[in-house]
Amino acid sequence: MQNTANTALTLFCPRKSCKCYQSTENKITKDGVYITKSDFEPRQMFYCNGGKHRFSETGYSDLFGKHGSFKEYEQTAKLNSYGLGTDAIADVLQKDRRTIEQRQKTIGQKGQQFHLFLCFTIGLTIIFLQMDELWSYLKNKSQQLWVFIALESTTKFWIGFELGSRTTYTANRLVKGIKKLGKWGKDNILKVATDKLAAYKNALENIMSEIPYAYLQLEISHYSPNTL
Ligand SMILES: [Zn+2]
């Protein structure tokens, strides 16, 4: 968690039991560095002036209390985004498959938290919604799994996804998630484009009934993850 950006981040106390927890009035100062066995990058220590205690930079991170270094999580995330599967990553990093699975899960959760935080903070105005589904599989190709995705079509901003069967049930969950994130006004009509799968039409009728929208079914070829 090296801060190489030019913007100065406002530091806050991450300790839940501290009276200054997350307060922006509090003063946080740097207080030395330390090195751990699992990670040779020095980690920053801080001092919480209001609560009069020290804490480590990992206190800000979900990696706190977890095994593995920042570097190992970073490697796993990178190999993952290059499209390597769990077994291949385990082989490259010479780790147990379960270790990699655990890391992938942590990375996924953290990514999702960050995404939701971002969406709520900036306030999404979705003008043109595009939904599509792509299929994947669990362990072997007989266990098909569908990934339903939602994008803001103009900007290709990733709004959300749902995993499940290729049914209205999964589409309902996707649309529910979108509804929570977007800002909906009466002034602009939401435009929605999907492929011909009836699940989307059903889900829009079920979930978006009080939001004015225009719906367009397209003959779109399915995405593969690499084209997103
Ligand atoms: Zn504190």
XYZ file of N, CA and C and ligand atoms in Angstrom:
685
model
N 0.830 -1.200 0.000
C 0.000 0.000 0.000
C 0.867 1.254 0.000
N 1.725 1.331 -1.010
C 2.579 2.509 -1.091
C 1.797 3.624 -1.769
N 1.854 4.788 -1.208
C 1.127 5.902 -1.790
C 2.031 6.658 -2.756
N 1.983 6.234 -4.013
C 2.853 6.855 -4.998
C 2.124 7.967 -5.758
N 0.812 8.072 -5.539
C 0.060 9.113 -6.231
C 0.410 10.485 -5.645
N 0.148 11.520 -6.420
C 0.454 12.861 -5.953
C -0.580 13.405 -4.963
N -1.742 12.806 -5.000
C -2.784 13.287 -4.098
C -2.511 12.789 -2.687
N -2.656 13.671 -1.720
C -2.476 13.271 -0.324
C -3.792 12.704 0.185
N -3.756 11.486 0.665
C -4.966 10.874 1.193
C -5.164 11.334 2.627
N -6.415 11.552 2.993
C -6.704 11.867 4.386
C -6.628 10.582 5.186
N -5.773 10.577 6.157
C -5.635 9.369 6.964
C -6.634 9.412 8.124
N -7.073 8.235 8.498
C -7.989 8.147 9.633
C -7.633 6.913 10.443
N -8.139 6.855 11.658
C -7.836 5.702 12.501
C -8.721 4.522 12.100
N -8.125 3.369 11.762
C -8.927 2.220 11.323
C -9.333 1.283 12.470
N -8.983 1.669 13.712
C -9.250 0.755 14.834
C -10.659 0.985 15.376
N -11.496 -0.029 15.257
C -12.916 0.132 15.616
C -13.120 0.509 17.082
N -12.228 0.044 17.963
C -12.413 0.289 19.385
C -11.934 1.678 19.807
N -11.326 2.423 18.867
C -10.764 3.731 19.216
C -11.852 4.799 19.188
N -11.773 5.757 20.107
C -12.799 6.811 20.136
C -12.720 7.710 18.898
N -11.580 7.679 18.223
C -11.413 8.503 17.011
C -11.593 7.702 15.726
N -12.189 6.523 15.845
C -12.360 5.632 14.690
C -12.966 6.376 13.497
N -12.230 6.392 12.411
C -12.649 7.003 11.128
C -12.927 8.499 11.201
N -12.554 9.139 12.298
C -12.776 10.584 12.403
C -11.790 11.323 11.501
N -12.269 12.323 10.787
C -11.374 13.102 9.926
C -10.807 14.308 10.676
N -11.275 14.541 11.899
C -10.762 15.631 12.733
C -9.461 15.219 13.413
N -9.270 13.948 13.509
C -8.138 13.371 14.229
C -6.826 13.590 13.458
N -5.716 13.613 14.192
C -4.434 13.767 13.520
C -3.688 12.426 13.501
N -3.284 12.002 12.299
C -2.529 10.756 12.144
C -1.133 11.119 11.636
N -0.105 10.642 12.326
C 1.259 10.930 11.866
C 2.013 9.636 11.584
N 2.971 9.718 10.680
C 3.797 8.553 10.377
C 4.690 8.244 11.574
N 4.904 6.984 11.839
C 5.651 6.609 13.037
C 6.533 5.392 12.755
N 7.438 5.533 11.817
C 8.412 4.477 11.548
C 7.907 3.397 10.612
N 8.796 2.497 10.226
C 8.430 1.378 9.355
C 8.860 0.061 9.994
N 8.335 -1.029 9.506
C 8.779 -2.339 9.966
C 8.739 -3.309 8.811
N 9.446 -4.420 8.972
C 9.501 -5.448 7.929
C 9.003 -6.763 8.512
N 8.178 -7.484 7.741
C 7.690 -8.786 8.217
C 8.399 -9.896 7.448
N 8.294 -11.092 7.970
C 8.922 -12.250 7.318
C 8.303 -12.544 5.968
N 6.982 -12.321 5.865
C 6.295 -12.715 4.635
C 6.402 -11.659 3.549
N 6.837 -10.465 3.902
C 6.817 -9.371 2.932
C 8.020 -8.471 3.193
N 8.911 -8.413 2.228
C 10.131 -7.649 2.473
C 9.984 -6.159 2.168
N 8.832 -5.793 1.614
C 8.551 -4.369 1.455
C 8.316 -3.782 2.848
N 8.978 -2.689 3.175
C 8.719 -2.104 4.497
C 7.275 -1.627 4.618
N 6.702 -1.838 5.765
C 5.338 -1.370 6.002
C 5.372 -0.160 6.940
N 4.464 0.754 6.669
C 4.435 1.991 7.430
C 3.676 1.813 8.744
N 4.235 2.401 9.802
C 3.494 2.485 11.073
C 2.955 3.905 11.213
N 1.802 4.019 11.848
C 1.201 5.332 12.082
C 0.907 5.519 13.567
N 0.738 6.774 13.958
C 0.334 7.081 15.331
C -0.985 7.850 15.299
N -1.945 7.324 16.025
C -3.243 7.988 16.146
C -3.155 8.934 17.341
N -3.112 10.238 17.070
C -2.901 11.232 18.135
C -4.097 11.323 19.083
N -5.296 11.206 18.539
C -6.501 11.293 19.380
C -6.620 10.102 20.310
N -6.367 8.923 19.791
C -6.537 7.709 20.582
C -5.240 7.244 21.250
N -4.145 7.937 20.951
C -2.826 7.642 21.538
C -2.411 6.174 21.387
N -2.411 5.695 20.140
C -1.917 4.341 19.899
C -1.287 4.287 18.525
N -0.461 3.271 18.319
C 0.135 3.077 16.999
C -0.693 2.050 16.227
N -0.582 2.087 14.920
C -1.174 1.025 14.107
C -0.406 0.916 12.798
N -0.532 -0.239 12.166
C 0.195 -0.497 10.926
C -0.675 -0.156 9.726
N -0.022 0.076 8.587
C -0.794 0.367 7.372
C -1.701 -0.797 6.979
N -1.362 -2.009 7.405
C -2.252 -3.129 7.065
C -3.565 -3.038 7.840
N -3.600 -2.180 8.846
C -4.846 -1.947 9.576
C -5.934 -1.403 8.676
N -5.550 -0.758 7.567
C -6.501 -0.207 6.608
C -7.012 -1.250 5.638
N -6.344 -2.391 5.643
C -6.566 -3.323 4.542
C -7.275 -4.573 5.023
N -7.993 -5.210 4.122
C -8.612 -6.496 4.451
C -7.572 -7.594 4.583
N -6.340 -7.275 4.227
C -5.283 -8.279 4.358
C -4.828 -8.396 5.807
N -5.276 -7.461 6.641
C -4.863 -7.504 8.031
C -5.281 -8.827 8.651
N -4.340 -9.495 9.298
C -4.637 -10.765 9.942
C -4.694 -11.935 8.972
N -4.464 -11.691 7.675
C -4.478 -12.787 6.706
C -3.056 -13.209 6.387
N -2.908 -14.451 5.986
C -1.595 -14.935 5.593
C -1.250 -14.415 4.205
N 0.000 -14.341 3.914
C 0.424 -13.904 2.584
C 0.723 -12.416 2.573
N 1.666 -12.053 1.740
C 2.096 -10.667 1.677
C 1.297 -9.911 0.628
N 1.451 -8.611 0.616
C 0.822 -7.796 -0.430
C 1.274 -8.274 -1.797
N 2.575 -8.580 -1.865
C 3.142 -8.995 -3.143
C 2.466 -10.272 -3.643
N 2.245 -11.215 -2.746
C 1.616 -12.477 -3.147
C 0.172 -12.273 -3.616
N -0.541 -11.391 -2.940
C -1.908 -11.081 -3.367
C -1.889 -10.399 -4.732
N -0.914 -9.513 -4.899
C -0.794 -8.782 -6.160
C -0.503 -9.756 -7.302
N 0.428 -10.690 -7.065
C 0.766 -11.691 -8.091
C -0.461 -12.513 -8.463
N -1.190 -12.960 -7.442
C -2.389 -13.763 -7.692
C -3.391 -12.969 -8.531
N -3.603 -11.708 -8.156
C -4.570 -10.870 -8.879
C -4.139 -10.669 -10.328
N -2.843 -10.466 -10.541
C -2.348 -10.240 -11.904
C -2.501 -11.492 -12.761
N -2.067 -12.633 -12.228
C -2.173 -13.881 -12.996
C -3.635 -14.190 -13.312
N -4.492 -13.894 -12.352
C -5.918 -14.065 -12.528
C -6.433 -13.208 -13.683
N -5.998 -11.961 -13.723
C -6.503 -11.063 -14.765
C -5.885 -11.378 -16.124
N -4.768 -12.116 -16.136
C -4.232 -12.583 -17.420
C -4.961 -13.832 -17.900
N -5.906 -14.281 -17.085
C -6.753 -15.376 -17.517
C -6.322 -16.761 -17.037
N -5.368 -16.807 -16.141
C -4.937 -18.109 -15.624
C -5.943 -18.664 -14.617
N -6.141 -19.956 -14.656
C -7.034 -20.608 -13.715
C -6.332 -20.868 -12.386
N -7.123 -21.313 -11.423
C -6.603 -21.527 -10.070
C -5.431 -22.516 -10.050
N -5.584 -23.638 -10.761
C -4.518 -24.649 -10.756
C -3.232 -24.110 -11.361
N -3.363 -23.356 -12.451
C -2.180 -22.793 -13.109
C -1.480 -21.787 -12.187
N -2.249 -20.960 -11.518
C -1.662 -19.975 -10.598
C -0.951 -20.689 -9.449
N -1.590 -21.724 -8.914
C -0.991 -22.509 -7.830
C 0.342 -23.096 -8.284
N 0.383 -23.547 -9.525
C 1.606 -24.126 -10.070
C 2.703 -23.065 -10.212
N 2.355 -21.939 -10.805
C 3.345 -20.868 -11.015
C 3.903 -20.368 -9.678
N 3.016 -20.154 -8.718
C 3.452 -19.582 -7.432
C 3.914 -20.651 -6.439
N 3.833 -21.904 -6.861
C 4.213 -23.041 -6.014
C 3.488 -23.024 -4.670
N 2.183 -22.875 -4.775
C 1.344 -22.868 -3.578
C 0.267 -23.924 -3.738
N -0.372 -24.222 -2.616
C -1.486 -25.147 -2.631
C -2.695 -24.493 -3.318
N -3.460 -25.315 -4.010
C -4.655 -24.809 -4.701
C -5.597 -24.059 -3.746
N -5.743 -24.598 -2.537
C -6.662 -23.986 -1.567
C -6.203 -22.590 -1.140
N -4.871 -22.432 -1.073
C -4.316 -21.114 -0.730
C -4.700 -20.090 -1.794
N -4.567 -20.512 -3.056
C -4.883 -19.604 -4.165
C -6.375 -19.295 -4.183
N -7.189 -20.329 -3.948
C -8.643 -20.124 -3.903
C -9.023 -19.094 -2.846
N -8.398 -19.227 -1.692
C -8.662 -18.307 -0.582
C -8.288 -16.871 -0.968
N -7.143 -16.749 -1.628
C -6.699 -15.414 -2.060
C -7.627 -14.822 -3.103
N -8.048 -15.662 -4.053
C -8.951 -15.181 -5.100
C -10.260 -14.673 -4.491
N -10.702 -15.415 -3.479
C -11.943 -15.034 -2.814
C -11.783 -13.667 -2.134
N -10.693 -13.513 -1.420
C -10.426 -12.251 -0.722
C -10.328 -11.085 -1.708
N -9.603 -11.329 -2.799
C -9.426 -10.286 -3.817
C -10.778 -9.915 -4.432
N -11.582 -10.934 -4.718
C -12.909 -10.703 -5.295
C -13.799 -9.891 -4.378
N -13.790 -10.240 -3.093
C -14.627 -9.520 -2.120
C -14.186 -8.067 -2.010
N -12.872 -7.895 -1.927
C -12.331 -6.539 -1.799
C -12.663 -5.712 -3.044
N -12.532 -6.331 -4.206
C -12.846 -5.648 -5.457
C -14.306 -5.224 -5.511
N -15.176 -6.117 -5.072
C -16.615 -5.843 -5.078
C -16.959 -4.709 -4.105
N -16.360 -4.755 -2.922
C -16.562 -3.681 -1.934
C -16.153 -2.339 -2.511
N -14.993 -2.325 -3.145
C -14.453 -1.089 -3.709
C -15.369 -0.571 -4.819
N -15.826 -1.488 -5.651
C -16.708 -1.121 -6.753
C -18.006 -0.487 -6.229
N -18.604 -1.132 -5.234
C -19.853 -0.614 -4.671
C -19.636 0.745 -4.015
N -18.540 0.854 -3.298
C -18.196 2.117 -2.638
C -18.083 3.231 -3.682
N -17.390 2.907 -4.767
C -17.190 3.869 -5.857
C -18.529 4.277 -6.466
N -19.360 3.285 -6.768
C -20.655 3.559 -7.393
C -21.528 4.443 -6.503
N -21.568 4.139 -5.199
C -22.386 4.924 -4.281
C -21.819 6.334 -4.127
N -20.496 6.446 -4.113
C -19.859 7.740 -3.885
C -20.067 8.672 -5.077
N -19.845 8.156 -6.282
C -19.971 9.037 -7.436
C -21.440 9.216 -7.837
N -22.296 8.302 -7.440
C -23.700 8.385 -7.811
C -23.869 8.106 -9.292
N -24.288 6.918 -9.620
C -24.366 6.526 -11.026
C -25.582 7.114 -11.726
N -25.364 7.779 -12.825
C -26.470 8.150 -13.690
C -26.394 7.224 -14.901
N -27.296 6.276 -14.940
C -27.253 5.297 -16.018
C -28.191 5.761 -17.125
N -27.644 6.109 -18.264
C -28.448 6.612 -19.375
C -28.836 5.467 -20.309
N -27.861 4.631 -20.590
C -28.075 3.553 -21.537
C -27.521 2.266 -20.916
N -28.433 1.457 -20.485
C -28.047 0.219 -19.799
C -27.976 -0.934 -20.784
N -26.932 -1.686 -20.701
C -26.796 -2.868 -21.551
C -26.604 -4.090 -20.670
N -27.383 -5.117 -20.919
C -27.232 -6.354 -20.147
C -26.972 -7.501 -21.100
N -26.147 -8.382 -20.679
C -25.810 -9.517 -21.520
C -25.383 -10.674 -20.623
N -25.319 -11.854 -21.204
C -24.877 -12.980 -20.394
C -23.794 -13.750 -21.148
N -22.863 -14.278 -20.393
C -21.857 -15.130 -20.995
C -21.776 -16.372 -20.137
N -21.360 -17.440 -20.740
C -21.346 -18.643 -19.925
C -19.938 -19.038 -19.535
N -19.882 -19.670 -18.407
C -18.611 -20.170 -17.900
C -18.910 -21.548 -17.321
N -17.961 -22.170 -16.723
C -18.270 -23.465 -16.118
C -17.490 -23.639 -14.821
N -18.039 -24.515 -14.004
C -17.408 -24.852 -12.739
C -16.694 -26.183 -12.909
N -15.424 -26.214 -12.658
C -14.622 -27.441 -12.694
C -14.628 -28.137 -14.060
N -15.799 -28.541 -14.576
C -15.821 -29.110 -15.922
C -17.000 -28.556 -16.709
N -16.958 -28.778 -18.019
C -17.899 -28.087 -18.903
C -19.345 -28.567 -18.755
N -19.564 -29.663 -18.032
C -20.942 -30.118 -17.854
C -21.647 -29.285 -16.778
N -20.878 -28.626 -15.934
C -21.503 -27.770 -14.917
C -21.487 -26.326 -15.399
N -22.455 -26.017 -16.243
C -22.493 -24.677 -16.818
C -22.939 -23.638 -15.806
N -22.339 -22.492 -15.932
C -22.667 -21.391 -15.041
C -22.771 -20.139 -15.889
N -23.832 -19.379 -15.693
C -23.993 -18.161 -16.495
C -23.580 -16.940 -15.705
N -22.941 -16.036 -16.393
C -22.583 -14.761 -15.784
C -23.413 -13.691 -16.479
N -24.312 -13.083 -15.729
C -25.121 -11.984 -16.264
C -24.414 -10.687 -15.939
N -24.203 -9.870 -16.961
C -23.462 -8.633 -16.708
C -24.274 -7.398 -17.107
N -23.970 -6.293 -16.447
C -24.630 -5.012 -16.752
C -23.572 -3.936 -16.949
N -23.675 -3.233 -18.061
C -22.739 -2.157 -18.371
C -23.517 -0.889 -18.685
N -22.876 0.257 -18.448
C -23.404 1.497 -19.011
C -22.880 1.481 -20.429
N -23.793 1.460 -21.396
C -23.406 1.135 -22.760
C -22.480 2.175 -23.406
N -22.727 3.449 -23.143
C -21.941 4.508 -23.780
C -20.502 4.507 -23.292
N -20.340 4.391 -21.978
C -18.992 4.486 -21.387
C -18.356 3.118 -21.163
N -19.138 2.056 -21.285
C -18.721 0.688 -20.945
C -18.354 0.549 -19.458
N -18.908 1.448 -18.663
C -18.663 1.335 -17.219
C -19.348 0.075 -16.693
N -18.577 -0.710 -15.997
C -19.052 -1.979 -15.439
C -19.956 -1.692 -14.242
N -21.231 -2.064 -14.323
C -22.133 -1.779 -13.208
C -22.206 -2.947 -12.239
N -22.409 -4.141 -12.770
C -22.500 -5.280 -11.859
C -22.667 -6.585 -12.604
N -22.680 -7.665 -11.853
C -22.870 -8.974 -12.471
C -23.575 -9.897 -11.486
N -24.129 -10.968 -11.995
C -24.710 -12.023 -11.160
C -24.346 -13.373 -11.762
N -24.135 -14.329 -10.917
C -23.863 -15.697 -11.368
C -25.102 -16.545 -11.151
N -25.354 -17.453 -12.057
C -26.472 -18.366 -11.825
C -26.925 -19.059 -13.077
N -28.194 -19.505 -13.056
C -28.758 -20.184 -14.210
C -29.222 -19.127 -15.204
N -29.508 -19.556 -16.422
C -29.897 -18.603 -17.470
C -31.407 -18.368 -17.413
N -31.832 -17.784 -16.302
C -33.271 -17.658 -16.045
C -33.628 -16.259 -15.536
N -34.926 -16.022 -15.453
C -35.427 -14.749 -14.909
C -34.947 -14.544 -13.475
N -34.814 -15.621 -12.736
C -34.357 -15.546 -11.344
C -33.028 -14.805 -11.242
N -32.064 -15.170 -12.094
C -30.752 -14.517 -12.094
C -30.862 -13.081 -12.606
N -31.656 -12.889 -13.670
C -31.845 -11.546 -14.234
C -32.493 -10.611 -13.211
N -33.436 -11.122 -12.435
C -34.070 -10.324 -11.368
C -33.028 -9.790 -10.400
N -32.116 -10.660 -9.997
C -31.089 -10.254 -9.029
C -30.184 -9.186 -9.625
N -29.854 -9.341 -10.910
C -29.005 -8.353 -11.581
C -29.700 -6.989 -11.614
N -30.962 -6.990 -12.018
C -31.704 -5.732 -12.157
C -31.918 -5.075 -10.786
N -32.143 -5.889 -9.760
C -32.279 -5.355 -8.393
C -31.026 -4.590 -7.979
N -29.875 -5.189 -8.273
C -28.586 -4.558 -7.950
C -28.408 -3.235 -8.680
N -28.815 -3.205 -9.950
C -28.688 -1.986 -10.756
C -29.595 -0.895 -10.194
N -30.802 -1.306 -9.823
C -31.778 -0.339 -9.319
C -31.266 0.363 -8.061
N -30.601 -0.402 -7.204
C -30.050 0.152 -5.967
C -28.960 1.175 -6.240
N -28.169 0.949 -7.289
C -27.000 1.790 -7.548
C -27.316 3.071 -8.301
N -28.316 3.022 -9.164
C -28.554 4.160 -10.053
C -29.341 5.278 -9.396
N -29.211 6.464 -9.975
C -30.058 7.602 -9.586
C -31.172 7.656 -10.618
N -32.392 7.609 -10.169
C -33.503 7.537 -11.127
C -34.357 8.784 -11.044
N -34.481 9.472 -12.165
C -35.318 10.667 -12.223
C -36.404 10.463 -13.260
N -37.402 11.343 -13.225
C -38.494 11.226 -14.197
C -38.138 11.926 -15.503
N -37.074 12.767 -15.452
C -36.732 13.606 -16.603
C -36.137 12.808 -17.765
N -35.250 11.899 -17.441
C -34.668 11.144 -18.550
C -35.097 9.686 -18.504
N -35.490 9.224 -19.629
C -35.947 7.833 -19.737
C -34.739 6.931 -19.918
N -34.680 5.922 -19.073
C -33.591 4.956 -19.169
C -33.750 4.117 -20.435
N -32.657 4.008 -21.181
C -32.688 3.135 -22.347
C -32.011 1.816 -21.974
N -32.633 0.718 -22.324
C -32.087 -0.599 -21.989
C -31.956 -1.436 -23.256
N -30.803 -2.023 -23.451
C -30.620 -2.947 -24.569
C -30.157 -4.299 -24.045
N -30.781 -5.355 -24.522
C -30.354 -6.707 -24.164
C -30.465 -7.582 -25.407
N -30.034 -8.816 -25.270
C -30.292 -9.765 -26.360
C -31.722 -10.288 -26.223
N -32.047 -11.324 -26.972
C -33.451 -11.761 -27.045
C -33.933 -12.624 -25.871
N -33.074 -12.828 -24.924
C -33.470 -13.667 -23.791
C -34.642 -13.037 -23.027
N -35.703 -13.790 -22.860
C -36.922 -13.264 -22.220
C -36.688 -12.870 -20.769
N -35.677 -13.450 -20.144
C -35.396 -13.185 -18.723
C -35.229 -11.696 -18.427
N -34.612 -10.964 -19.342
C -34.389 -9.527 -19.108
C -35.692 -8.749 -19.104
N -36.521 -9.065 -20.103
C -37.811 -8.395 -20.225
C -38.620 -8.640 -18.948
N -38.644 -9.887 -18.516
C -39.357 -10.241 -17.291
C -38.805 -9.485 -16.094
N -37.473 -9.470 -15.988
C -36.832 -8.835 -14.829
C -37.111 -7.334 -14.804
N -37.064 -6.699 -15.971
C -37.356 -5.263 -16.037
C -38.788 -4.991 -15.599
N -39.712 -5.819 -16.069
C -41.123 -5.652 -15.689
C -41.313 -5.892 -14.191
N -40.594 -6.863 -13.671
C -40.731 -7.188 -12.246
C -40.152 -6.107 -11.344
N -38.965 -5.611 -11.699
C -38.187 -4.782 -10.763
C -38.288 -3.290 -11.068
N -38.336 -2.930 -12.344
C -38.239 -1.514 -12.722
C -39.597 -0.906 -13.040
N -40.660 -1.488 -12.522
C -42.002 -1.085 -12.955
C -42.266 0.414 -12.786
N -41.723 1.023 -11.727
C -42.043 2.454 -11.497
C -41.015 3.406 -12.115
N -40.016 2.839 -12.802
C -39.017 3.679 -13.462
C -39.290 3.691 -14.962
N -39.401 4.909 -15.570
C -39.678 4.925 -17.006
C -38.480 4.461 -17.821
N -38.678 3.470 -18.651
C -37.577 2.987 -19.477
C -38.053 2.607 -20.867
N -37.117 2.682 -21.807
C -37.377 2.235 -23.166
C -36.536 0.995 -23.408
N -37.163 -0.012 -23.955
C -36.483 -1.302 -24.028
C -36.266 -1.744 -25.464
N -35.055 -2.180 -25.711
C -34.682 -2.576 -27.066
C -34.020 -3.948 -27.006
N -34.557 -4.901 -27.773
C -33.916 -6.219 -27.844
C -33.054 -6.288 -29.085
N -31.823 -6.646 -28.905
C -30.889 -6.655 -30.022
C -30.420 -8.058 -30.337
N -29.967 -8.189 -31.545
C -29.362 -9.446 -31.976
C -27.867 -9.283 -31.705
N -27.457 -9.366 -30.434
C -26.030 -9.148 -30.177
C -25.312 -10.462 -29.906
N -24.138 -10.533 -30.439
C -23.362 -11.744 -30.200
C -22.820 -11.675 -28.775
N -22.672 -12.825 -28.178
C -22.258 -12.855 -26.773
C -20.802 -12.468 -26.591
N -20.596 -11.799 -25.484
C -19.233 -11.406 -25.143
C -18.409 -12.615 -24.745
N -17.158 -12.521 -25.026
C -16.250 -13.396 -24.297
C -15.544 -12.465 -23.330
N -15.092 -12.957 -22.173
C -14.537 -12.072 -21.152
C -13.426 -11.165 -21.696
N -12.711 -11.617 -22.696
C -11.585 -10.844 -23.203
C -11.987 -9.615 -23.997
N -13.213 -9.589 -24.475
C -13.617 -8.456 -25.304
C -14.226 -7.329 -24.484
N -14.394 -7.535 -23.194
C -15.020 -6.499 -22.372
C -14.114 -5.285 -22.220
Zn -7.202 5.588 17.049
